[in-house]
Tab-separated table of C-alpha atoms in Angstrom:
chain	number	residue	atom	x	y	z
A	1	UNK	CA	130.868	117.555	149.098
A	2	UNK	CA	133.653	118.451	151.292
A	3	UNK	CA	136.236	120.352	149.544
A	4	UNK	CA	139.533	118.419	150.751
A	5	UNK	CA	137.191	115.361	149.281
A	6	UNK	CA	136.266	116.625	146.361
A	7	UNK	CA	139.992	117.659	145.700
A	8	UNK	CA	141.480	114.640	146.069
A	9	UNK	CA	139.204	112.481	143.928
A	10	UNK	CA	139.524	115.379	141.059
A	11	UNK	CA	143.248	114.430	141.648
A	12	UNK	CA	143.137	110.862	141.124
A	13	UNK	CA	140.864	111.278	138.376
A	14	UNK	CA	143.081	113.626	136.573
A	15	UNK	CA	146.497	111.098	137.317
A	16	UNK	CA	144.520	108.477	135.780
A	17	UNK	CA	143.831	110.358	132.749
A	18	UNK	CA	147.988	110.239	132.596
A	19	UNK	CA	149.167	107.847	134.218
A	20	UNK	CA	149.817	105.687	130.770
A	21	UNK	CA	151.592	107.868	129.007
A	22	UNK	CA	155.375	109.472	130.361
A	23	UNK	CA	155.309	113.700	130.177
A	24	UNK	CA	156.897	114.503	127.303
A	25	UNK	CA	157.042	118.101	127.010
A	26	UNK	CA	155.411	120.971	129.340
A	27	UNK	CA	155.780	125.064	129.477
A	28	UNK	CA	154.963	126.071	132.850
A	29	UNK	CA	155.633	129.963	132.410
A	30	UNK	CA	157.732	130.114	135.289
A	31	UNK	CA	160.493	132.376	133.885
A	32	UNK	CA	160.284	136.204	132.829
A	33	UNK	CA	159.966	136.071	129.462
A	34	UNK	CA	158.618	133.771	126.402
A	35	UNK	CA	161.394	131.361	125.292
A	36	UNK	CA	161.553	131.825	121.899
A	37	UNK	CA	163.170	128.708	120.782
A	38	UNK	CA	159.780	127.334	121.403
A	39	UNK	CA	157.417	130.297	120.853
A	40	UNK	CA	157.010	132.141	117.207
A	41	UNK	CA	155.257	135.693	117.356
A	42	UNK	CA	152.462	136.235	114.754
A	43	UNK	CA	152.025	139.387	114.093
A	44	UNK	CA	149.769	142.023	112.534
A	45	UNK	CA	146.253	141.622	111.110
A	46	UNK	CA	147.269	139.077	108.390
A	47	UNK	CA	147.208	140.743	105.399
A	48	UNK	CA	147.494	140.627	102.768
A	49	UNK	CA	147.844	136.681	103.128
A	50	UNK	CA	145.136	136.532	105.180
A	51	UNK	CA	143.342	139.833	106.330
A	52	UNK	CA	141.420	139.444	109.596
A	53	UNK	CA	143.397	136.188	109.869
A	54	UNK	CA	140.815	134.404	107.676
A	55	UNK	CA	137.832	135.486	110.039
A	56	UNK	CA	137.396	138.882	109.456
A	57	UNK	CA	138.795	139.457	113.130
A	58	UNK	CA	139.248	142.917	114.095
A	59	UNK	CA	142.691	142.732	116.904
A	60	UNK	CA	146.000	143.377	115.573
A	61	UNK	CA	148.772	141.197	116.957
A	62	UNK	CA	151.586	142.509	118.494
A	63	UNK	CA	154.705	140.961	120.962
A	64	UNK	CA	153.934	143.701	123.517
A	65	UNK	CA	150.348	142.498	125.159
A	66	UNK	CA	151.459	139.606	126.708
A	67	UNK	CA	153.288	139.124	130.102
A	68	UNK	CA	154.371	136.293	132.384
A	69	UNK	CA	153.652	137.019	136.211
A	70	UNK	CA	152.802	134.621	139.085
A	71	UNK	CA	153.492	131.714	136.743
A	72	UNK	CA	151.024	132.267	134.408
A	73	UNK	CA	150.934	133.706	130.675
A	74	UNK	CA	149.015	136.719	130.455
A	75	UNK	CA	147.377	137.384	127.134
A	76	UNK	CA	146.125	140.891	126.635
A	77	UNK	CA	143.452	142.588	124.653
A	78	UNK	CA	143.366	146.608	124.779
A	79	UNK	CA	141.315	148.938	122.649
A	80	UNK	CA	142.795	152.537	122.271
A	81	UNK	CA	140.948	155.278	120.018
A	82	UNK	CA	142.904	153.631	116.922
A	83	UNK	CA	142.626	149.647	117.326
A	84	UNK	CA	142.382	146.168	118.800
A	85	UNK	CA	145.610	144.351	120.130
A	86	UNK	CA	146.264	141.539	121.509
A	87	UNK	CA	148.650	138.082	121.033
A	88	UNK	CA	148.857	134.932	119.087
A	89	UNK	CA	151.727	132.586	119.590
A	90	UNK	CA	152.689	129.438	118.074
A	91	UNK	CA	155.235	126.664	118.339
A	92	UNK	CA	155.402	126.122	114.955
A	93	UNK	CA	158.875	124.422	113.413
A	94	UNK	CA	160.005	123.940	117.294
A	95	UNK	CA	157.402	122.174	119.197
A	96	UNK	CA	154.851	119.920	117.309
A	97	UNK	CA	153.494	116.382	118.278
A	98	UNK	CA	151.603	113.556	116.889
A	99	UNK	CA	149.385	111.753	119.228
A	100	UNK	CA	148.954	111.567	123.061
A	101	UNK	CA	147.088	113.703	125.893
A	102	UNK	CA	147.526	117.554	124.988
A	103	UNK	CA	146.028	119.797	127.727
A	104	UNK	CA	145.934	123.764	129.081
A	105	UNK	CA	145.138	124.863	132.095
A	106	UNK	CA	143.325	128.398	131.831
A	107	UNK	CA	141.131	131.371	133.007
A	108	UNK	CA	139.199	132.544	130.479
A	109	UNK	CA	138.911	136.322	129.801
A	110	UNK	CA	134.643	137.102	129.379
A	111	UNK	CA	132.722	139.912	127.515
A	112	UNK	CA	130.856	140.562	124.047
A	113	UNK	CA	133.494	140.279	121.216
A	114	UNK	CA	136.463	137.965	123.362
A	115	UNK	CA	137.198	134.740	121.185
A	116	UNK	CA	140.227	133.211	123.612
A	117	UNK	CA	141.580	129.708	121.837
A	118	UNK	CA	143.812	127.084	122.844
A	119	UNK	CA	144.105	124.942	119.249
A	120	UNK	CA	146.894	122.827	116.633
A	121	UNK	CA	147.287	123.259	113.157
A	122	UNK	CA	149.099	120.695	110.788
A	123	UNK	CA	152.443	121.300	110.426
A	124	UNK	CA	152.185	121.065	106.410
A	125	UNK	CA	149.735	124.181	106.187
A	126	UNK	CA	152.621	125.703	104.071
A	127	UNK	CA	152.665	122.855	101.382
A	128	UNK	CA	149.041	121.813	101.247
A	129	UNK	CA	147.001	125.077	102.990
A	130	UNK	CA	144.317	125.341	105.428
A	131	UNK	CA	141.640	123.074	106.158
A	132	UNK	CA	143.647	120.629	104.422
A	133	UNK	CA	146.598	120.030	107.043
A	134	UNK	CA	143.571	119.983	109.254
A	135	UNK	CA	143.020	122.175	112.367
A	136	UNK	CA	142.287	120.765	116.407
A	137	UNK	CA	140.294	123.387	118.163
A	138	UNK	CA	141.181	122.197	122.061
A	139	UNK	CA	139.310	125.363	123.417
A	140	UNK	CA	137.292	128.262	122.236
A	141	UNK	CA	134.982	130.346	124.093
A	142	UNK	CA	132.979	133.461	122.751
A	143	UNK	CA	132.298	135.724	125.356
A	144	UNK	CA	128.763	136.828	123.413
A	145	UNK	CA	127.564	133.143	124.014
A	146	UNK	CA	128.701	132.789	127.985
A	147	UNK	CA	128.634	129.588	129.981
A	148	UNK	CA	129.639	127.537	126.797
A	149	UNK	CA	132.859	126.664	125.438
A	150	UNK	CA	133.628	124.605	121.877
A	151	UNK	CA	135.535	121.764	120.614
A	152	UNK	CA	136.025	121.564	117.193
A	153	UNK	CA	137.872	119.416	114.386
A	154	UNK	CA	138.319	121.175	110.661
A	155	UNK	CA	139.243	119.028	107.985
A	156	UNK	CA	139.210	119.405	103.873
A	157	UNK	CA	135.700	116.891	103.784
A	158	UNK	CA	133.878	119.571	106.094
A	159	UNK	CA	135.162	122.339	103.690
A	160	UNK	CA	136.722	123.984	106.411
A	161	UNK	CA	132.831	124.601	108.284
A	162	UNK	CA	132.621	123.932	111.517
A	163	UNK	CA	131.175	120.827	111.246
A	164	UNK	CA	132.819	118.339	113.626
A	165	UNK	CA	132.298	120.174	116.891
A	166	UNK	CA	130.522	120.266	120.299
A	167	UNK	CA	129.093	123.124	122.292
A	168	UNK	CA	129.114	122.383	126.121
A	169	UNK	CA	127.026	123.908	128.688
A	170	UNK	CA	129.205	124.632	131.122
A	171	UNK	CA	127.597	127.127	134.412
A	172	UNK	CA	131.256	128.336	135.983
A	173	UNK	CA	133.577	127.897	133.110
A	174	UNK	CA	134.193	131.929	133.288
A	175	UNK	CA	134.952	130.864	136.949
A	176	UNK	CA	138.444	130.357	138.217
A	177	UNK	CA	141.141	127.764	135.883
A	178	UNK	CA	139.770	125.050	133.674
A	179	UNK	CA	141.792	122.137	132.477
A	180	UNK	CA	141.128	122.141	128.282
A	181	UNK	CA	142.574	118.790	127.036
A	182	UNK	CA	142.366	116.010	124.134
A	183	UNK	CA	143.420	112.438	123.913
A	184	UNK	CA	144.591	112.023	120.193
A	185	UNK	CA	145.015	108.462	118.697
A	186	UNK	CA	145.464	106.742	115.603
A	187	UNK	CA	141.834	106.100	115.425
A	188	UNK	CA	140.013	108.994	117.298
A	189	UNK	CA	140.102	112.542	118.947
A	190	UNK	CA	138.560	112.870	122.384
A	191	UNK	CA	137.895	116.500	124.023
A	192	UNK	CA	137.703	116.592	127.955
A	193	UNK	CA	136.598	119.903	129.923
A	194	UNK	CA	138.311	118.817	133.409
A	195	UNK	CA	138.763	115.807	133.135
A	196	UNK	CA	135.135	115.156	131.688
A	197	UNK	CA	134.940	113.824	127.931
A	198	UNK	CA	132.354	116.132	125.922
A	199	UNK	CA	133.361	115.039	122.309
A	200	UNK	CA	134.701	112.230	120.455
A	201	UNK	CA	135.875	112.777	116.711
A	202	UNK	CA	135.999	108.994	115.370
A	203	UNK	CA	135.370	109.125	111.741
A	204	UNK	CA	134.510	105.494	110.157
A	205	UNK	CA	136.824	106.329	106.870
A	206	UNK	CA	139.900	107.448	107.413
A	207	UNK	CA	141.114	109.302	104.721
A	208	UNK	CA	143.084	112.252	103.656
A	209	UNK	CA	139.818	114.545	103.670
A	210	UNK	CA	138.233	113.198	106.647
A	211	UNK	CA	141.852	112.348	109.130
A	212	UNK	CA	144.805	114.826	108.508
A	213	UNK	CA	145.745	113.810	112.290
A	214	UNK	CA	148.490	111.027	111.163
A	215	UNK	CA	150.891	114.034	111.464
A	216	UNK	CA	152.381	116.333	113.920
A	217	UNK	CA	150.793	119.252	114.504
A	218	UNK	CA	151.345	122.669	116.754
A	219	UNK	CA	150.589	124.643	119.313
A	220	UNK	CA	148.409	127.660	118.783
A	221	UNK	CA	147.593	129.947	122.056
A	222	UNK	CA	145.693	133.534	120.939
A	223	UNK	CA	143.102	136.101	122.027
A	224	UNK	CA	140.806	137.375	118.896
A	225	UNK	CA	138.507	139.977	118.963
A	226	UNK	CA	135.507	139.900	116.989
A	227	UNK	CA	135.220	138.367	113.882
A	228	UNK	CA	132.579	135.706	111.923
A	229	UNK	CA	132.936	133.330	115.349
A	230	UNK	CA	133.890	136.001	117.814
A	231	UNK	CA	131.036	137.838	116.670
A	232	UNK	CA	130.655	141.256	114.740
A	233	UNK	CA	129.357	143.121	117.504
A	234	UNK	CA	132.197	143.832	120.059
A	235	UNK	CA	131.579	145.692	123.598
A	236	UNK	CA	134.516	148.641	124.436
A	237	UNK	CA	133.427	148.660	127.662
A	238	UNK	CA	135.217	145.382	128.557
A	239	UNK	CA	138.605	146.250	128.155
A	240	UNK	CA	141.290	145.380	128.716
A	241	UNK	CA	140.754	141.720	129.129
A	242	UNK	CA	143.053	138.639	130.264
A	243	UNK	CA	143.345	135.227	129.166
A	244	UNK	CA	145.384	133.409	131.517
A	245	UNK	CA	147.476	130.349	130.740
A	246	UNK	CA	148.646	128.473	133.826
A	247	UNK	CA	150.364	125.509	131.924
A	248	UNK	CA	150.601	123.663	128.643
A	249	UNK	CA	151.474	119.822	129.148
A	250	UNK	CA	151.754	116.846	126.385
A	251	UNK	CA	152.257	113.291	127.291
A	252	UNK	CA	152.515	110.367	125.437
């Protein structure tokens, strides 16, 4: 298919996708630093709360690997001879939304041990814990499992298992950006890879164990390394590695 063609039909498919719902909020990196009346720095390796961050991951977050250039946030993982680094950041008690089209546009970084993630957490994980206030995994990739990517759902009846979830096939995902999104209603989550739906989360009883998604939730945007899901075996020779983050976009 001709490229101009294929362009502009990618195009209309993608304003149809949005062309319901008014743009409510978007972070299009365009200035030199994080704004940090929207972003929250988490930092460390989350002890003694929650060492390895709950996955026995093996990175230490910092606020110093992590840049904005050309547009884009640039997530960073480095090894040195002492450690992992890399970033998480959050919007937690600044931005968080309930319902409507949440999407990313992203290059994913590749290589044995990379766990990238694009994700929302309930805003009342303080009050009630994790998987309670439930958990919306928009995007993960493992780069010991290439050419896939997941989209996941933990809630208190799956014990906090990965349960609710799809693994797409997907040949040139490590390939240039890739549009990560989910259309979140009263009554279902749907997952779309560029535009293309590859999971629907539409649970016949709603309930507090099964649909913790009648509240806001938000914004998660980290790099892992390692870990139970990232995998315990972790190549050095990869590094340092980027995970690129064109835009973030919410409409409703």
């Amino acid at each position: 298919m001709n490229k101009l063609i294929f362009f502009f039909l990618f195009t209309i498919i993608c304003l149809g996708q949005t062309s319901k719902r008014k743009l409510v909020w978007e972070e299009n990196f365009n200035v030199n630093s994080l704004d940090e009346k929207v972003w929250n720095y988490e930092l460390g390796d989350g002890c003694p709360d929650l060492c390895g961050w709950g996955n026995n991951e093996r990175q230490i977050y910092t606020n110093q690997n992590h840049s904005i250039k050309d547009g884009n946030l640039l997530i960073e993982a480095k090894k040195t001879a002492d450690n992992y680094s890399s970033t998480r950041i959050t919007t937690q008690g600044k931005k968080e939304f309930l319902y409507g089209r949440i999407e990313a546009r992203a290059k994913l970084p590749v290589g044995k041990g990379i766990w990238p993630a694009f994700w929302m957490l309930g805003n009342n994980i303080k009050s009630v814990g994790w998987p309670k206030c439930g958990e919306i995994d928009i995007l993960e990739y493992v780069g010991r499992e290439p050419h896939f990517v997941y989209t996941s759902l933990h809630t208190e009846s799956s014990f906090g298992n990965t349960i609710n979830t799809k693994k797409t096939k997907i040949d040139t995902i490590e390939e240039g950006y890739h549009i990560f999104a989910i259309d979140w209603t009263k009554e279902k989550i749907e997952f779309f890879v560029d535009n293309k739906s590859v999971y629907t989360y539409n649970p016949k009883l709603k309930n507090e164990a099964t649909w913790p998604y009648n509240q806001p939730f938000y914004i998660v945007v980290n790099m892992a390394i390692g870990g139970n899901f990232g995998g315990h075996e972790v190549d050095d020779t990869i590094f340092p590695q980027q995970f690129l983050i064109d835009y973030i976009k919410v409409y409703q």
